mmCIF file of C-alpha atoms in Angstrom:
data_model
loop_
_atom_site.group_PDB
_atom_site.id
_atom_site.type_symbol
_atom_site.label_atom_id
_atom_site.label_comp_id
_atom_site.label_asym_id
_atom_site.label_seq_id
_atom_site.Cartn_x
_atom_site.Cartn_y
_atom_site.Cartn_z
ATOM 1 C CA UNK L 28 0.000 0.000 0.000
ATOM 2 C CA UNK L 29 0.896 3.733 -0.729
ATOM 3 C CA UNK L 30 2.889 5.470 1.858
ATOM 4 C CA UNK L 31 2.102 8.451 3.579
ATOM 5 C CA UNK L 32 4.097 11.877 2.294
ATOM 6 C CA UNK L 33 6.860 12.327 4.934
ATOM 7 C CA UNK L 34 5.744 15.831 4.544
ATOM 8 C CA UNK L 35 2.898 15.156 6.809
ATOM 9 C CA UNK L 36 4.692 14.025 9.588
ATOM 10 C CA UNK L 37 6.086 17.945 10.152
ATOM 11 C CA UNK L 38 2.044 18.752 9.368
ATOM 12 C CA UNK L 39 0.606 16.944 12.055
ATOM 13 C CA UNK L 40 2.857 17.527 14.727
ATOM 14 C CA UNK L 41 2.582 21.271 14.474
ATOM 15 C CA UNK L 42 -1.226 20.641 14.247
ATOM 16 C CA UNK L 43 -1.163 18.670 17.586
ATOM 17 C CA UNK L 44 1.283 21.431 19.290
ATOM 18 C CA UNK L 45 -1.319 23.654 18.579
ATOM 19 C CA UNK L 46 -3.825 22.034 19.186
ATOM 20 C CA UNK L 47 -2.978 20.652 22.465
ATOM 21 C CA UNK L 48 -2.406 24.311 23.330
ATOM 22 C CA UNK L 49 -5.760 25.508 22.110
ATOM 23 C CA UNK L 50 -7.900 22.640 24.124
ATOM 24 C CA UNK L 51 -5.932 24.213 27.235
ATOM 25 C CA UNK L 52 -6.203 27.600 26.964
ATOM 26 C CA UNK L 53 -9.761 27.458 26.210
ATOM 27 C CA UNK L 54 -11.410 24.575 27.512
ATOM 28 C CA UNK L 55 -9.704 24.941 31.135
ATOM 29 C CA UNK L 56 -9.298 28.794 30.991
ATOM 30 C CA UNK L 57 -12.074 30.093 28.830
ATOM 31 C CA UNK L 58 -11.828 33.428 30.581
ATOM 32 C CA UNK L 59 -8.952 34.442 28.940
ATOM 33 C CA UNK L 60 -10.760 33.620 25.490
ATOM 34 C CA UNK L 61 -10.945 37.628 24.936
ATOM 35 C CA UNK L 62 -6.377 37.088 24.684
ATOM 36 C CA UNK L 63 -6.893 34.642 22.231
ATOM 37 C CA UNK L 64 -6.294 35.299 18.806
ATOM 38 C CA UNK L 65 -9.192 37.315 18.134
ATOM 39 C CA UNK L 66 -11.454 38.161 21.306
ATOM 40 C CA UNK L 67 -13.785 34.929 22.292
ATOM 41 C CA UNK L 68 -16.764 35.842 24.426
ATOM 42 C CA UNK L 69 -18.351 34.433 26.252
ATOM 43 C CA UNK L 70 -16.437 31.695 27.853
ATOM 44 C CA UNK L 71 -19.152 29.400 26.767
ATOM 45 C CA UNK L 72 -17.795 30.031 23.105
ATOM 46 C CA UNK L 73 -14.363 29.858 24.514
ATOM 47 C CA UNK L 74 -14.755 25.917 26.166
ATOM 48 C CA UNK L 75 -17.245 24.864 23.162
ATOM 49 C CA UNK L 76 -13.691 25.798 20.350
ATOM 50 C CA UNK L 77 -11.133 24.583 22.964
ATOM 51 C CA UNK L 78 -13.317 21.146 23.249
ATOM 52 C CA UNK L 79 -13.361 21.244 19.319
ATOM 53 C CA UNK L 80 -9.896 20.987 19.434
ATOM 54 C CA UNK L 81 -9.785 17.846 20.906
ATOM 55 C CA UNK L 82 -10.657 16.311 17.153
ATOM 56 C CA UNK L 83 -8.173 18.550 15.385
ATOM 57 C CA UNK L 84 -5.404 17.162 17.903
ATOM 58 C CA UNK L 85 -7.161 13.626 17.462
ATOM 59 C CA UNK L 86 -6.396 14.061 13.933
ATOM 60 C CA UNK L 87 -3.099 15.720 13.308
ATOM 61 C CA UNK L 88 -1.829 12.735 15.676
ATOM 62 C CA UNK L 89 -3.008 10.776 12.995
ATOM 63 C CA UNK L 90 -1.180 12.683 10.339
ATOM 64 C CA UNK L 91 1.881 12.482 12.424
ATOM 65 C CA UNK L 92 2.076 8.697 13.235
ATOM 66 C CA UNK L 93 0.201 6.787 10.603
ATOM 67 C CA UNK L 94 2.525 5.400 8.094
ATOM 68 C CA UNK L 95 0.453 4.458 5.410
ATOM 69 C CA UNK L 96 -1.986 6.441 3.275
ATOM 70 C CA UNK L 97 -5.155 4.471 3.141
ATOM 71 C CA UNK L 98 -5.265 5.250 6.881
ATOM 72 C CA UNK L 99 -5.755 8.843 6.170
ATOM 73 C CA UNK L 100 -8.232 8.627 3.427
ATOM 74 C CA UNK L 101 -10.812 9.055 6.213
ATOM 75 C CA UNK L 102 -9.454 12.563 7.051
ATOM 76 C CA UNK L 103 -9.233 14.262 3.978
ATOM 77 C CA UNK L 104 -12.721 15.783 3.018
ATOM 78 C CA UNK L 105 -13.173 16.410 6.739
ATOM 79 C CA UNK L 106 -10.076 18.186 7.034
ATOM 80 C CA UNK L 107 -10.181 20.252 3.874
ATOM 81 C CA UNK L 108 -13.940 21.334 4.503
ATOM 82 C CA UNK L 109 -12.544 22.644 8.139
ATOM 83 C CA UNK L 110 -9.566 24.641 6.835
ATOM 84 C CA UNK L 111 -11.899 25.998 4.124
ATOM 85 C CA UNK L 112 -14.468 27.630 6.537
ATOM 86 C CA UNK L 113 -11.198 28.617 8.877
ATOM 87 C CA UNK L 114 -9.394 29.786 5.593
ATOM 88 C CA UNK L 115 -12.350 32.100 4.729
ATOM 89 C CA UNK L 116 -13.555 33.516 8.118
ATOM 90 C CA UNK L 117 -10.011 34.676 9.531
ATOM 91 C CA UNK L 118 -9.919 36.642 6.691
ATOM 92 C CA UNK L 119 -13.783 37.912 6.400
ATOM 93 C CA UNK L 120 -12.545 38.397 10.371
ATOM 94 C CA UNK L 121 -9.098 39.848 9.838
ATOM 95 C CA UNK L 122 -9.712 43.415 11.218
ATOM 96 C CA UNK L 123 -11.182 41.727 14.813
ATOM 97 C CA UNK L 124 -7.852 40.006 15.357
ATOM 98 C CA UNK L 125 -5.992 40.674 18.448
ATOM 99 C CA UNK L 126 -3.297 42.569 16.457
ATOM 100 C CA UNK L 127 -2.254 44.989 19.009
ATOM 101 C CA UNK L 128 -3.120 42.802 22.352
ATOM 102 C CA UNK L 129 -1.828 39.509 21.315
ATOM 103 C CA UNK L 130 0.368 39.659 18.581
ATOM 104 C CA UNK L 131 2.260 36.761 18.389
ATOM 105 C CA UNK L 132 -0.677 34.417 18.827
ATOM 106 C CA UNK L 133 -2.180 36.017 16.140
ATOM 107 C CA UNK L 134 0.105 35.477 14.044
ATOM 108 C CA UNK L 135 0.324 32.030 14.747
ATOM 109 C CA UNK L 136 -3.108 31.538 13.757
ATOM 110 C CA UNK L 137 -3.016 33.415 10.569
ATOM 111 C CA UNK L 138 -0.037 31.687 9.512
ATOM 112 C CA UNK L 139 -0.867 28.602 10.203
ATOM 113 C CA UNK L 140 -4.182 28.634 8.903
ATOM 114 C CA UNK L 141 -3.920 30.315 6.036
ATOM 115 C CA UNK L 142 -0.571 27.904 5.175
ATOM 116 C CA UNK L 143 -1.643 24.423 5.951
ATOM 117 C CA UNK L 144 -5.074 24.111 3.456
ATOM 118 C CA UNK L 145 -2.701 25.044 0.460
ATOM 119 C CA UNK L 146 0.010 22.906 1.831
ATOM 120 C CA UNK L 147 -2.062 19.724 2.080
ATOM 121 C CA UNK L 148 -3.872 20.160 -1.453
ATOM 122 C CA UNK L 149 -0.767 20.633 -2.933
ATOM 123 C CA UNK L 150 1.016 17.404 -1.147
ATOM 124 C CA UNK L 151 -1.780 14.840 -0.187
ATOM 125 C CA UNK L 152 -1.473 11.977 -3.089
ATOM 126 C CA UNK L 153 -3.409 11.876 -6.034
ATOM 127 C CA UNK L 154 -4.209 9.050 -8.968
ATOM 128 C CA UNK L 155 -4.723 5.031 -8.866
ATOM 129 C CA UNK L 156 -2.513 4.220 -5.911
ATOM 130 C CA UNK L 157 -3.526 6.408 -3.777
ATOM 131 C CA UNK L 158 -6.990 5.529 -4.543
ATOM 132 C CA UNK L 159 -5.960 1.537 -4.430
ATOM 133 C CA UNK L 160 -8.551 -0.711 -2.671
ATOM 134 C CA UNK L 161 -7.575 -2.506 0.707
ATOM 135 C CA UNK L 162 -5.436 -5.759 0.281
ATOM 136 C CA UNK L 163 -7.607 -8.770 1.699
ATOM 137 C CA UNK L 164 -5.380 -9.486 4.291
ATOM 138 C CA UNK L 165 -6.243 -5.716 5.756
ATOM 139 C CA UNK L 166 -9.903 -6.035 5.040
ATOM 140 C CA UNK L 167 -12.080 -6.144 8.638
ATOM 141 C CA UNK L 168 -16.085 -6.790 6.733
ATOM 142 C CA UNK L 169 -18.697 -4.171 4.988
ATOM 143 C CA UNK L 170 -20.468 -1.655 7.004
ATOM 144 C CA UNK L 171 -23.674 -2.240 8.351
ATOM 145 C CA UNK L 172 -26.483 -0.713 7.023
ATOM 146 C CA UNK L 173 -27.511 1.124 10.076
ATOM 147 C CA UNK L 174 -23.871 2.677 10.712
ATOM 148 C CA UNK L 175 -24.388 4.110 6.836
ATOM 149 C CA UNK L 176 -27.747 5.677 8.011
ATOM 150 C CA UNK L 177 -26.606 6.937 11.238
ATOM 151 C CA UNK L 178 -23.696 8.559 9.632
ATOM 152 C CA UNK L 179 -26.181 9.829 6.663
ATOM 153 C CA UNK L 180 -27.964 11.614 9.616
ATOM 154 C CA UNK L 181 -25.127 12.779 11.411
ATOM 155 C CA UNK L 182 -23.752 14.311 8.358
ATOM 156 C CA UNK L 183 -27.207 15.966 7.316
ATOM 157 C CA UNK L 184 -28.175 17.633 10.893
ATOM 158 C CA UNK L 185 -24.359 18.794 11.466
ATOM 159 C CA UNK L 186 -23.995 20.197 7.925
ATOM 160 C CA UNK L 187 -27.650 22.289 8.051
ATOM 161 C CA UNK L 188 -26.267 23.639 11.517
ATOM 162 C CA UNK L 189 -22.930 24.967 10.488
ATOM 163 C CA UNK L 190 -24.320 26.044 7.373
ATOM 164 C CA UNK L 191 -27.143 28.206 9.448
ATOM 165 C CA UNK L 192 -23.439 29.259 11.574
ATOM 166 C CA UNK L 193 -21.385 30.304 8.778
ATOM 167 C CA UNK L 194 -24.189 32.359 6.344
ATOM 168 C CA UNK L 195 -26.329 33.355 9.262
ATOM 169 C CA UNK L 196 -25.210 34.033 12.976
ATOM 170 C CA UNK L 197 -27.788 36.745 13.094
ATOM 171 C CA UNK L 198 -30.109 33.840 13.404
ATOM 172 C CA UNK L 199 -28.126 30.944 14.394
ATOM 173 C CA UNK L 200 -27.850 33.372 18.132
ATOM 174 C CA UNK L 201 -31.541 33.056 18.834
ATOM 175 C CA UNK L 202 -31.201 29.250 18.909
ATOM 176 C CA UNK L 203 -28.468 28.564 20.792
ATOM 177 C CA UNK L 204 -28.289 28.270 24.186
ATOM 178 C CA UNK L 205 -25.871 31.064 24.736
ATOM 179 C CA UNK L 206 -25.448 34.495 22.667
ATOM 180 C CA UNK L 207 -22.583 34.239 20.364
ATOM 181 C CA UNK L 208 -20.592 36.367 18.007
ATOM 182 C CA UNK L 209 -20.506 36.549 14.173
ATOM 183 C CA UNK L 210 -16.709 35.781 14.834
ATOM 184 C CA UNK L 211 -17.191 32.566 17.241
ATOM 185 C CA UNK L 212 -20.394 31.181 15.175
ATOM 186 C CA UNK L 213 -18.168 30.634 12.117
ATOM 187 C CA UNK L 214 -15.510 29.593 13.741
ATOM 188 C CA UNK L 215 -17.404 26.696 15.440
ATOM 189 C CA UNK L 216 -19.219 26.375 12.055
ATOM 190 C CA UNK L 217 -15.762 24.835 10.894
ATOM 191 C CA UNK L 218 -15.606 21.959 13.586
ATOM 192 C CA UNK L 219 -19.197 20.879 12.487
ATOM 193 C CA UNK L 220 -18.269 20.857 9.438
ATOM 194 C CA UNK L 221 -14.767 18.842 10.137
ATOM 195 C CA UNK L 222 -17.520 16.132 11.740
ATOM 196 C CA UNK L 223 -19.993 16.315 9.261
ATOM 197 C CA UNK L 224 -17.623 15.623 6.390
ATOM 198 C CA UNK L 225 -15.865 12.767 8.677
ATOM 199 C CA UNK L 226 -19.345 11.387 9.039
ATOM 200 C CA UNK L 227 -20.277 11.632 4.940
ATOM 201 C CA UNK L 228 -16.844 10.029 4.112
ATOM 202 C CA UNK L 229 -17.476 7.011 6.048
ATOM 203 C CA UNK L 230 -20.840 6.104 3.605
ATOM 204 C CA UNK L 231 -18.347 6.187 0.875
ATOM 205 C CA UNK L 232 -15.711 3.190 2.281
ATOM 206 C CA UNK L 233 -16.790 -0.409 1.414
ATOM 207 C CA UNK L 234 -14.677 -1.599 4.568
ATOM 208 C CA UNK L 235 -14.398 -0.863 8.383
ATOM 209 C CA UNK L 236 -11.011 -1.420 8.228
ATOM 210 C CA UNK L 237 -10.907 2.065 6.250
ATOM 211 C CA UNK L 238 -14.198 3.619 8.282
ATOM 212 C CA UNK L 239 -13.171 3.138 11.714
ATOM 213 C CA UNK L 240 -10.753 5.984 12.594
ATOM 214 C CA UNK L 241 -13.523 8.404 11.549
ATOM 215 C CA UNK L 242 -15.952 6.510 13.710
ATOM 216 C CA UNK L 243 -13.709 6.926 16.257
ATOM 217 C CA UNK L 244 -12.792 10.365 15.788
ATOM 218 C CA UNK L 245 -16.381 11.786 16.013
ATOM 219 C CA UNK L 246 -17.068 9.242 19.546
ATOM 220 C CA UNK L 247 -14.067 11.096 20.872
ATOM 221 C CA UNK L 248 -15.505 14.596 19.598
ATOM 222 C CA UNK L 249 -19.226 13.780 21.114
ATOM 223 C CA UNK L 250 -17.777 12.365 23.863
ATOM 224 C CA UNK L 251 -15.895 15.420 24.937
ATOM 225 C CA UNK L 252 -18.798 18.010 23.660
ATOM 226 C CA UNK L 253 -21.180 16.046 26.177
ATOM 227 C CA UNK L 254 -18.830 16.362 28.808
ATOM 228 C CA UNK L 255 -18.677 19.502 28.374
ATOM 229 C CA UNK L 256 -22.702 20.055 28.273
ATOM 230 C CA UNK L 257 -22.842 18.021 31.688
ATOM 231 C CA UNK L 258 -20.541 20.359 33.129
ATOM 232 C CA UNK L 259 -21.809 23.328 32.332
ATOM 233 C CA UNK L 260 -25.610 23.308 31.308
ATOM 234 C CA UNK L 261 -26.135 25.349 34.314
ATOM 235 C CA UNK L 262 -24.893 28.366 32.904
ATOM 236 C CA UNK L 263 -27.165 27.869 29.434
ATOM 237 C CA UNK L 264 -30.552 29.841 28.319
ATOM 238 C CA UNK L 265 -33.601 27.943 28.178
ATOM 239 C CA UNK L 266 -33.264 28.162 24.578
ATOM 240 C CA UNK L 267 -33.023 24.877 23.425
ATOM 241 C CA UNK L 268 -30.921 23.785 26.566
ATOM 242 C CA UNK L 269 -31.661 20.248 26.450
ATOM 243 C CA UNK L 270 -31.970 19.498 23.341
ATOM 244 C CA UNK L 271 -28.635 20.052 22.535
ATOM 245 C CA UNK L 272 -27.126 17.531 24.543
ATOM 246 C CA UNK L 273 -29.579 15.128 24.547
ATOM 247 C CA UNK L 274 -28.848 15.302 20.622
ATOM 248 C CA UNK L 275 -25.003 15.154 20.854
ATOM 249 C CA UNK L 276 -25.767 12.207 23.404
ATOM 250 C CA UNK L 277 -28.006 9.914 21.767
ATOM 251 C CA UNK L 278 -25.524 10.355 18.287
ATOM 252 C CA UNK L 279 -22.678 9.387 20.545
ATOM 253 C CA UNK L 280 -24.217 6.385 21.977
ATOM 254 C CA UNK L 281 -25.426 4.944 18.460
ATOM 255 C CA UNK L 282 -21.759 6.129 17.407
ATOM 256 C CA UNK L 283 -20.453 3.659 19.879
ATOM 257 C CA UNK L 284 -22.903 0.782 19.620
ATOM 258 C CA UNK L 285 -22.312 0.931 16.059
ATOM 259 C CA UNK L 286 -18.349 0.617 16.583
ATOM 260 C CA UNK L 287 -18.942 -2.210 19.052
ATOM 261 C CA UNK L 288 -20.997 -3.944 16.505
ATOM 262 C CA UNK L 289 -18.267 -3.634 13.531
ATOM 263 C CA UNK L 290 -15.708 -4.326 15.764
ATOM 264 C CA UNK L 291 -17.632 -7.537 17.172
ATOM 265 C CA UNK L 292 -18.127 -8.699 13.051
ATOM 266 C CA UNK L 293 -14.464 -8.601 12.012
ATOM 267 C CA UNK L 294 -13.911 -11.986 11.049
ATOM 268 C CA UNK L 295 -17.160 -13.099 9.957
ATOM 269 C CA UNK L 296 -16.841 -12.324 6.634
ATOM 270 C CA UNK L 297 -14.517 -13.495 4.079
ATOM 271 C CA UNK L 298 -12.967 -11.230 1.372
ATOM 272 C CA UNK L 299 -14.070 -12.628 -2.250
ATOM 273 C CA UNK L 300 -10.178 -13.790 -3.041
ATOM 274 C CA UNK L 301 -10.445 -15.940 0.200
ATOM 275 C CA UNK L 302 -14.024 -17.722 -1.159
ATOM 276 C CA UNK L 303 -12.955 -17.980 -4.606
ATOM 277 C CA UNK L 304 -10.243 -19.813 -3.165
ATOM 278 C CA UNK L 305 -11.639 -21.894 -1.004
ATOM 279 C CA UNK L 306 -14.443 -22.697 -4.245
ATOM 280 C CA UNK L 307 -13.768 -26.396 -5.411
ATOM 281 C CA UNK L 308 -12.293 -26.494 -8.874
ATOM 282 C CA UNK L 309 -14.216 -26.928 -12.345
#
């Protein structure tokens, strides 16, 4: 199988540097949001990002240690839709950066974010091998039909959301259960649509073997998010207070019976090579 670009090992270390920072800074010391690159407010914004940035140092550990590329294939829509909407509102947002209060973080930010989308279309692999399919010896069984539909509904309600973020936080405000800025709303806009894509890409693989680190990622990512919710739900409006985490909940739970299931199948099914094999002759 195809290896990895080397290149990527320099990507995803710097991505979980950063990272780990970010989930820090914000998640356990969302006060000082407002020193941040740009000005986060209110801490609710501040831990909801910093919690986000437990996937984005989920995968750039990926990037970093994987060794072969058709462990990564799960990343790449995912990642580019997130750098996209990052790509796009730190520069619609460019005159609310902390220029003057926090210059060297953000720089950082600009830099990096503005440098590693045209890095990785420029260096992620392209043609026949890097679209090869699995060797049977690394296949682990099809995907069951209701991990596809879970993930077609995942991908579908988080999509909608961050598109209602991105175009309209006007609107998107009166929803949620805290008030948020133009700023914040499209930055978190970027993280659902890192999960959604994640979530899409997984309908497309024909094996868990290639599905499961995406799986993964977004239990990890709901996992933390609910957390989160538990911890601080107190502080929320009444607007829509529950819902959101019962949602992230329940999608996390059918997330991880849905793993156990796949996981508990490996095995059971032979690759076609294998049957043909074992076929007797004429």
């Amino acid at each position: 199988m195809l290896a990895k670009p080397k290149s990527f090992d320099g990507i995803g270390l710097v991505q979980v540097l950063l990272a780990s920072v970010f989930v820090i800074w914000l998640l356990f010391f969302p006060q000082r949001g407002v020193n941040f690159a740009w000005p986060i407010a209110p801490p609710l914004s501040a831990m909801f990002i910093g919690t986000s940035f437990i996937a984005r140092l989920y995968l750039g550990f990926h990037l970093w240690r994987e060794k072969y590329w058709w462990r990564l294939r799960w990343q790449v829509w995912g990642n580019l839709g997130f750098l996209a909407v990052i790509f796009v509102t730190t520069f619609w947002h460019v005159n609310e950066i902390n220029w003057s209060t926090n210059l060297i973080v953000a720089h950082v930010w600009v830099v990096a974010y503005a440098v590693e989308p045209l890095l990785l279309v420029a260096l992620e692999p392209r043609g026949a091998p890097a679209a090869a399919p699995l060797l049977p010896a690394l296949r682990e069984g099809p995907l069951l039909p209701g991990l596809n539909r879970v993930m077609r509904v995942i991908y579908i309600f988080l999509f909608t959301i961050a598109g209602l973020f991105f175009l309209n936080p006007e609107f998107a405000t009166t929803r949620w259960p805290w008030e948020l800025t133009a700023f914040d709303a499209r930055i978190m806009s970027a993280f659902m649509i890192l999960a959604a894509l994640w979530a899409l890409r997984v309908t497309f693989f024909e094996d868990w073997a290639e599905a499961k680190l995406a799986v993964r990622g977004l239990i990890i990512y709901g996992v933390a998010i609910f957390v989160v919710w538990v911890a601080t739900v107190s502080q929320y409006r009444a607007t829509n207070r529950e819902a959101y985490g019962i949602l992230v909940g329940a999608a996390t739970l059918l997330c991880i019976y849905y793993y156990w299931r796949q996981e508990k199948a490996i095995g059971r099914f032979l690759p076609p090579e294998e049957i043909d094999a074992d076929a007797p002759a004429g």
